[in-house]
Amino acid sequence: MALEMRVRRFLERNRLIMPGDSVAVGLSGGKDSVCLLALLRELAPEMGFSLRAVHVHHGLRESADRDEA
């Protein structure tokens, strides 16, 4: 099963995101947060929620300053 479908089923089963919700993703630029944002971006129109990305600078990676810029 595709990852997108697995995420959607998990969100629906646990009632984590409902139609009309506003979701903010903390985006550091790392692979995990970029993947989460991409998945939610695909799901937002069909699940009926709005999506925003909020940059979070943890200062943990050498590329953090470049990601922020």
PDB file of N, CA, C and O in Angstrom, residues 5-59:
ATOM      1  N   MET A   5      -1.574   6.572   1.192  1.00  0.00           N
ATOM      2  CA  MET A   5      -2.806   5.916   1.626  1.00  0.00           C
ATOM      3  C   MET A   5      -2.700   5.467   3.084  1.00  0.00           C
ATOM      4  O   MET A   5      -3.655   5.591   3.850  1.00  0.00           O
ATOM      5  N   ARG A   6      -1.539   4.975   3.480  1.00  0.00           N
ATOM      6  CA  ARG A   6      -1.358   4.542   4.869  1.00  0.00           C
ATOM      7  C   ARG A   6      -1.488   5.726   5.825  1.00  0.00           C
ATOM      8  O   ARG A   6      -2.107   5.620   6.880  1.00  0.00           O
ATOM      9  N   VAL A   7      -0.900   6.866   5.446  1.00  0.00           N
ATOM     10  CA  VAL A   7      -0.983   8.066   6.279  1.00  0.00           C
ATOM     11  C   VAL A   7      -2.431   8.537   6.364  1.00  0.00           C
ATOM     12  O   VAL A   7      -2.928   8.853   7.444  1.00  0.00           O
ATOM     13  N   ARG A   8      -3.108   8.561   5.224  1.00  0.00           N
ATOM     14  CA  ARG A   8      -4.511   8.995   5.218  1.00  0.00           C
ATOM     15  C   ARG A   8      -5.366   8.113   6.120  1.00  0.00           C
ATOM     16  O   ARG A   8      -6.153   8.607   6.926  1.00  0.00           O
ATOM     17  N   ARG A   9      -5.219   6.819   6.011  1.00  0.00           N
ATOM     18  CA  ARG A   9      -6.005   5.899   6.852  1.00  0.00           C
ATOM     19  C   ARG A   9      -5.710   6.119   8.334  1.00  0.00           C
ATOM     20  O   ARG A   9      -6.614   6.094   9.159  1.00  0.00           O
ATOM     21  N   PHE A  10      -4.433   6.329   8.659  1.00  0.00           N
ATOM     22  CA  PHE A  10      -4.068   6.579  10.054  1.00  0.00           C
ATOM     23  C   PHE A  10      -4.715   7.857  10.566  1.00  0.00           C
ATOM     24  O   PHE A  10      -5.274   7.888  11.660  1.00  0.00           O
ATOM     25  N   LEU A  11      -4.643   8.932   9.754  1.00  0.00           N
ATOM     26  CA  LEU A  11      -5.231  10.210  10.157  1.00  0.00           C
ATOM     27  C   LEU A  11      -6.737  10.090  10.355  1.00  0.00           C
ATOM     28  O   LEU A  11      -7.292  10.604  11.331  1.00  0.00           O
ATOM     29  N   GLU A  12      -7.401   9.398   9.441  1.00  0.00           N
ATOM     30  CA  GLU A  12      -8.862   9.237   9.532  1.00  0.00           C
ATOM     31  C   GLU A  12      -9.251   8.336  10.696  1.00  0.00           C
ATOM     32  O   GLU A  12     -10.173   8.651  11.450  1.00  0.00           O
ATOM     33  N   ARG A  13      -8.561   7.225  10.844  1.00  0.00           N
ATOM     34  CA  ARG A  13      -8.887   6.258  11.903  1.00  0.00           C
ATOM     35  C   ARG A  13      -8.738   6.901  13.297  1.00  0.00           C
ATOM     36  O   ARG A  13      -9.529   6.647  14.187  1.00  0.00           O
ATOM     37  N   ASN A  14      -7.732   7.744  13.447  1.00  0.00           N
ATOM     38  CA  ASN A  14      -7.475   8.368  14.747  1.00  0.00           C
ATOM     39  C   ASN A  14      -8.064   9.772  14.869  1.00  0.00           C
ATOM     40  O   ASN A  14      -7.844  10.444  15.868  1.00  0.00           O
ATOM     41  N   ARG A  15      -8.793  10.179  13.828  1.00  0.00           N
ATOM     42  CA  ARG A  15      -9.469  11.473  13.812  1.00  0.00           C
ATOM     43  C   ARG A  15      -8.513  12.616  14.164  1.00  0.00           C
ATOM     44  O   ARG A  15      -8.824  13.495  14.958  1.00  0.00           O
ATOM     45  N   LEU A  16      -7.331  12.582  13.550  1.00  0.00           N
ATOM     46  CA  LEU A  16      -6.303  13.583  13.836  1.00  0.00           C
ATOM     47  C   LEU A  16      -6.489  14.862  13.046  1.00  0.00           C
ATOM     48  O   LEU A  16      -6.140  15.941  13.521  1.00  0.00           O
ATOM     49  N   ILE A  17      -6.980  14.739  11.815  1.00  0.00           N
ATOM     50  CA  ILE A  17      -7.241  15.909  10.975  1.00  0.00           C
ATOM     51  C   ILE A  17      -8.631  15.748  10.390  1.00  0.00           C
ATOM     52  O   ILE A  17      -8.924  14.740   9.748  1.00  0.00           O
ATOM     53  N   MET A  18      -9.467  16.752  10.607  1.00  0.00           N
ATOM     54  CA  MET A  18     -10.847  16.705  10.147  1.00  0.00           C
ATOM     55  C   MET A  18     -11.067  17.779   9.070  1.00  0.00           C
ATOM     56  O   MET A  18     -10.326  18.764   9.019  1.00  0.00           O
ATOM     57  N   PRO A  19     -12.098  17.605   8.228  1.00  0.00           N
ATOM     58  CA  PRO A  19     -12.403  18.634   7.242  1.00  0.00           C
ATOM     59  C   PRO A  19     -12.587  19.996   7.920  1.00  0.00           C
ATOM     60  O   PRO A  19     -13.199  20.095   8.982  1.00  0.00           O
ATOM     61  N   GLY A  20     -12.002  21.030   7.330  1.00  0.00           N
ATOM     62  CA  GLY A  20     -12.078  22.371   7.890  1.00  0.00           C
ATOM     63  C   GLY A  20     -10.951  22.721   8.836  1.00  0.00           C
ATOM     64  O   GLY A  20     -10.788  23.884   9.208  1.00  0.00           O
ATOM     65  N   ASP A  21     -10.172  21.730   9.247  1.00  0.00           N
ATOM     66  CA  ASP A  21      -9.031  21.994  10.137  1.00  0.00           C
ATOM     67  C   ASP A  21      -7.952  22.795   9.418  1.00  0.00           C
ATOM     68  O   ASP A  21      -7.830  22.754   8.191  1.00  0.00           O
ATOM     69  N   SER A  22      -7.159  23.502  10.199  1.00  0.00           N
ATOM     70  CA  SER A  22      -5.948  24.165   9.723  1.00  0.00           C
ATOM     71  C   SER A  22      -4.766  23.443  10.342  1.00  0.00           C
ATOM     72  O   SER A  22      -4.716  23.268  11.555  1.00  0.00           O
ATOM     73  N   VAL A  23      -3.828  23.028   9.510  1.00  0.00           N
ATOM     74  CA  VAL A  23      -2.682  22.247   9.974  1.00  0.00           C
ATOM     75  C   VAL A  23      -1.406  23.018   9.676  1.00  0.00           C
ATOM     76  O   VAL A  23      -1.212  23.506   8.564  1.00  0.00           O
ATOM     77  N   ALA A  24      -0.549  23.147  10.671  1.00  0.00           N
ATOM     78  CA  ALA A  24       0.760  23.764  10.502  1.00  0.00           C
ATOM     79  C   ALA A  24       1.825  22.685  10.668  1.00  0.00           C
ATOM     80  O   ALA A  24       1.808  21.935  11.639  1.00  0.00           O
ATOM     81  N   VAL A  25       2.733  22.611   9.714  1.00  0.00           N
ATOM     82  CA  VAL A  25       3.828  21.646   9.769  1.00  0.00           C
ATOM     83  C   VAL A  25       5.093  22.405  10.137  1.00  0.00           C
ATOM     84  O   VAL A  25       5.455  23.374   9.471  1.00  0.00           O
ATOM     85  N   GLY A  26       5.762  21.982  11.196  1.00  0.00           N
ATOM     86  CA  GLY A  26       7.056  22.539  11.562  1.00  0.00           C
ATOM     87  C   GLY A  26       8.088  22.013  10.588  1.00  0.00           C
ATOM     88  O   GLY A  26       8.383  20.820  10.583  1.00  0.00           O
ATOM     89  N   LEU A  27       8.620  22.874   9.753  1.00  0.00           N
ATOM     90  CA  LEU A  27       9.508  22.476   8.664  1.00  0.00           C
ATOM     91  C   LEU A  27      10.927  22.951   8.945  1.00  0.00           C
ATOM     92  O   LEU A  27      11.196  24.152   8.947  1.00  0.00           O
ATOM     93  N   SER A  28      11.827  21.993   9.187  1.00  0.00           N
ATOM     94  CA  SER A  28      13.223  22.347   9.461  1.00  0.00           C
ATOM     95  C   SER A  28      14.078  22.271   8.204  1.00  0.00           C
ATOM     96  O   SER A  28      15.181  22.805   8.177  1.00  0.00           O
ATOM     97  N   GLY A  29      13.595  21.578   7.191  1.00  0.00           N
ATOM     98  CA  GLY A  29      14.380  21.355   5.987  1.00  0.00           C
ATOM     99  C   GLY A  29      14.980  19.968   5.954  1.00  0.00           C
ATOM    100  O   GLY A  29      15.542  19.551   4.943  1.00  0.00           O
ATOM    101  N   GLY A  30      14.849  19.231   7.053  1.00  0.00           N
ATOM    102  CA  GLY A  30      15.319  17.848   7.088  1.00  0.00           C
ATOM    103  C   GLY A  30      14.385  16.934   6.300  1.00  0.00           C
ATOM    104  O   GLY A  30      13.264  17.297   5.961  1.00  0.00           O
ATOM    105  N   LYS A  31      14.868  15.736   6.022  1.00  0.00           N
ATOM    106  CA  LYS A  31      14.105  14.794   5.198  1.00  0.00           C
ATOM    107  C   LYS A  31      12.755  14.445   5.806  1.00  0.00           C
ATOM    108  O   LYS A  31      11.763  14.307   5.080  1.00  0.00           O
ATOM    109  N   ASP A  32      12.698  14.286   7.124  1.00  0.00           N
ATOM    110  CA  ASP A  32      11.440  13.873   7.748  1.00  0.00           C
ATOM    111  C   ASP A  32      10.369  14.950   7.663  1.00  0.00           C
ATOM    112  O   ASP A  32       9.218  14.671   7.303  1.00  0.00           O
ATOM    113  N   SER A  33      10.721  16.198   7.939  1.00  0.00           N
ATOM    114  CA  SER A  33       9.707  17.256   7.891  1.00  0.00           C
ATOM    115  C   SER A  33       9.309  17.590   6.462  1.00  0.00           C
ATOM    116  O   SER A  33       8.140  17.898   6.190  1.00  0.00           O
ATOM    117  N   VAL A  34      10.237  17.482   5.521  1.00  0.00           N
ATOM    118  CA  VAL A  34       9.908  17.726   4.113  1.00  0.00           C
ATOM    119  C   VAL A  34       8.984  16.624   3.600  1.00  0.00           C
ATOM    120  O   VAL A  34       8.017  16.890   2.877  1.00  0.00           O
ATOM    121  N   CYS A  35       9.247  15.393   3.990  1.00  0.00           N
ATOM    122  CA  CYS A  35       8.382  14.271   3.605  1.00  0.00           C
ATOM    123  C   CYS A  35       6.978  14.453   4.174  1.00  0.00           C
ATOM    124  O   CYS A  35       5.981  14.257   3.470  1.00  0.00           O
ATOM    125  N   LEU A  36       6.884  14.817   5.446  1.00  0.00           N
ATOM    126  CA  LEU A  36       5.581  15.050   6.071  1.00  0.00           C
ATOM    127  C   LEU A  36       4.818  16.147   5.342  1.00  0.00           C
ATOM    128  O   LEU A  36       3.628  15.995   5.033  1.00  0.00           O
ATOM    129  N   LEU A  37       5.484  17.248   5.033  1.00  0.00           N
ATOM    130  CA  LEU A  37       4.837  18.341   4.319  1.00  0.00           C
ATOM    131  C   LEU A  37       4.343  17.878   2.947  1.00  0.00           C
ATOM    132  O   LEU A  37       3.216  18.179   2.551  1.00  0.00           O
ATOM    133  N   ALA A  38       5.160  17.134   2.223  1.00  0.00           N
ATOM    134  CA  ALA A  38       4.772  16.649   0.899  1.00  0.00           C
ATOM    135  C   ALA A  38       3.557  15.729   0.976  1.00  0.00           C
ATOM    136  O   ALA A  38       2.633  15.836   0.160  1.00  0.00           O
ATOM    137  N   LEU A  39       3.541  14.828   1.948  1.00  0.00           N
ATOM    138  CA  LEU A  39       2.397  13.926   2.117  1.00  0.00           C
ATOM    139  C   LEU A  39       1.123  14.701   2.441  1.00  0.00           C
ATOM    140  O   LEU A  39       0.070  14.471   1.838  1.00  0.00           O
ATOM    141  N   LEU A  40       1.222  15.616   3.385  1.00  0.00           N
ATOM    142  CA  LEU A  40       0.037  16.380   3.777  1.00  0.00           C
ATOM    143  C   LEU A  40      -0.433  17.297   2.654  1.00  0.00           C
ATOM    144  O   LEU A  40      -1.636  17.536   2.498  1.00  0.00           O
ATOM    145  N   ARG A  41       0.494  17.784   1.851  1.00  0.00           N
ATOM    146  CA  ARG A  41       0.126  18.627   0.704  1.00  0.00           C
ATOM    147  C   ARG A  41      -0.722  17.843  -0.287  1.00  0.00           C
ATOM    148  O   ARG A  41      -1.654  18.379  -0.888  1.00  0.00           O
ATOM    149  N   GLU A  42      -0.395  16.577  -0.479  1.00  0.00           N
ATOM    150  CA  GLU A  42      -1.182  15.725  -1.376  1.00  0.00           C
ATOM    151  C   GLU A  42      -2.556  15.413  -0.787  1.00  0.00           C
ATOM    152  O   GLU A  42      -3.542  15.316  -1.517  1.00  0.00           O
ATOM    153  N   LEU A  43      -2.626  15.256   0.514  1.00  0.00           N
ATOM    154  CA  LEU A  43      -3.874  14.854   1.168  1.00  0.00           C
ATOM    155  C   LEU A  43      -4.825  16.013   1.442  1.00  0.00           C
ATOM    156  O   LEU A  43      -6.038  15.811   1.539  1.00  0.00           O
ATOM    157  N   ALA A  44      -4.305  17.223   1.569  1.00  0.00           N
ATOM    158  CA  ALA A  44      -5.120  18.372   1.982  1.00  0.00           C
ATOM    159  C   ALA A  44      -6.359  18.601   1.118  1.00  0.00           C
ATOM    160  O   ALA A  44      -7.457  18.747   1.665  1.00  0.00           O
ATOM    161  N   PRO A  45      -6.254  18.630  -0.212  1.00  0.00           N
ATOM    162  CA  PRO A  45      -7.457  18.914  -1.006  1.00  0.00           C
ATOM    163  C   PRO A  45      -8.555  17.868  -0.836  1.00  0.00           C
ATOM    164  O   PRO A  45      -9.723  18.213  -0.665  1.00  0.00           O
ATOM    165  N   GLU A  46      -8.187  16.598  -0.834  1.00  0.00           N
ATOM    166  CA  GLU A  46      -9.203  15.550  -0.745  1.00  0.00           C
ATOM    167  C   GLU A  46      -9.748  15.368   0.667  1.00  0.00           C
ATOM    168  O   GLU A  46     -10.882  14.928   0.835  1.00  0.00           O
ATOM    169  N   MET A  47      -8.952  15.716   1.680  1.00  0.00           N
ATOM    170  CA  MET A  47      -9.425  15.589   3.065  1.00  0.00           C
ATOM    171  C   MET A  47     -10.036  16.885   3.587  1.00  0.00           C
ATOM    172  O   MET A  47     -10.614  16.898   4.658  1.00  0.00           O
ATOM    173  N   GLY A  48      -9.878  17.982   2.841  1.00  0.00           N
ATOM    174  CA  GLY A  48     -10.553  19.228   3.185  1.00  0.00           C
ATOM    175  C   GLY A  48      -9.945  20.024   4.322  1.00  0.00           C
ATOM    176  O   GLY A  48     -10.653  20.674   5.072  1.00  0.00           O
ATOM    177  N   PHE A  49      -8.621  20.009   4.445  1.00  0.00           N
ATOM    178  CA  PHE A  49      -7.976  20.840   5.464  1.00  0.00           C
ATOM    179  C   PHE A  49      -7.002  21.802   4.792  1.00  0.00           C
ATOM    180  O   PHE A  49      -6.554  21.570   3.681  1.00  0.00           O
ATOM    181  N   SER A  50      -6.711  22.897   5.482  1.00  0.00           N
ATOM    182  CA  SER A  50      -5.728  23.842   4.963  1.00  0.00           C
ATOM    183  C   SER A  50      -4.373  23.523   5.580  1.00  0.00           C
ATOM    184  O   SER A  50      -4.291  22.965   6.675  1.00  0.00           O
ATOM    185  N   LEU A  51      -3.318  23.881   4.880  1.00  0.00           N
ATOM    186  CA  LEU A  51      -1.975  23.496   5.286  1.00  0.00           C
ATOM    187  C   LEU A  51      -1.035  24.685   5.201  1.00  0.00           C
ATOM    188  O   LEU A  51      -1.057  25.438   4.236  1.00  0.00           O
ATOM    189  N   ARG A  52      -0.219  24.831   6.222  1.00  0.00           N
ATOM    190  CA  ARG A  52       0.818  25.862   6.259  1.00  0.00           C
ATOM    191  C   ARG A  52       2.120  25.216   6.715  1.00  0.00           C
ATOM    192  O   ARG A  52       2.120  24.297   7.519  1.00  0.00           O
ATOM    193  N   ALA A  53       3.220  25.740   6.198  1.00  0.00           N
ATOM    194  CA  ALA A  53       4.541  25.304   6.645  1.00  0.00           C
ATOM    195  C   ALA A  53       5.142  26.425   7.489  1.00  0.00           C
ATOM    196  O   ALA A  53       5.119  27.589   7.092  1.00  0.00           O
ATOM    197  N   VAL A  54       5.671  26.063   8.631  1.00  0.00           N
ATOM    198  CA  VAL A  54       6.300  27.018   9.534  1.00  0.00           C
ATOM    199  C   VAL A  54       7.748  26.564   9.711  1.00  0.00           C
ATOM    200  O   VAL A  54       8.009  25.462  10.200  1.00  0.00           O
ATOM    201  N   HIS A  55       8.687  27.423   9.298  1.00  0.00           N
ATOM    202  CA  HIS A  55      10.089  27.031   9.399  1.00  0.00           C
ATOM    203  C   HIS A  55      10.552  27.027  10.848  1.00  0.00           C
ATOM    204  O   HIS A  55      10.284  27.965  11.603  1.00  0.00           O
ATOM    205  N   VAL A  56      11.251  25.963  11.222  1.00  0.00           N
ATOM    206  CA  VAL A  56      11.812  25.820  12.569  1.00  0.00           C
ATOM    207  C   VAL A  56      13.315  25.613  12.415  1.00  0.00           C
ATOM    208  O   VAL A  56      13.752  24.662  11.775  1.00  0.00           O
ATOM    209  N   HIS A  57      14.088  26.520  12.979  1.00  0.00           N
ATOM    210  CA  HIS A  57      15.555  26.455  12.881  1.00  0.00           C
ATOM    211  C   HIS A  57      16.076  25.861  14.187  1.00  0.00           C
ATOM    212  O   HIS A  57      16.205  26.544  15.184  1.00  0.00           O
ATOM    213  N   HIS A  58      16.401  24.564  14.129  1.00  0.00           N
ATOM    214  CA  HIS A  58      16.926  23.881  15.315  1.00  0.00           C
ATOM    215  C   HIS A  58      18.415  24.141  15.523  1.00  0.00           C
ATOM    216  O   HIS A  58      18.932  23.973  16.621  1.00  0.00           O
ATOM    217  N   GLY A  59      19.106  24.514  14.448  1.00  0.00           N
ATOM    218  CA  GLY A  59      20.543  24.732  14.527  1.00  0.00           C
ATOM    219  C   GLY A  59      21.330  23.450  14.722  1.00  0.00           C
ATOM    220  O   GLY A  59      22.464  23.484  15.186  1.00  0.00           O
TER     221      GLY A  59
END
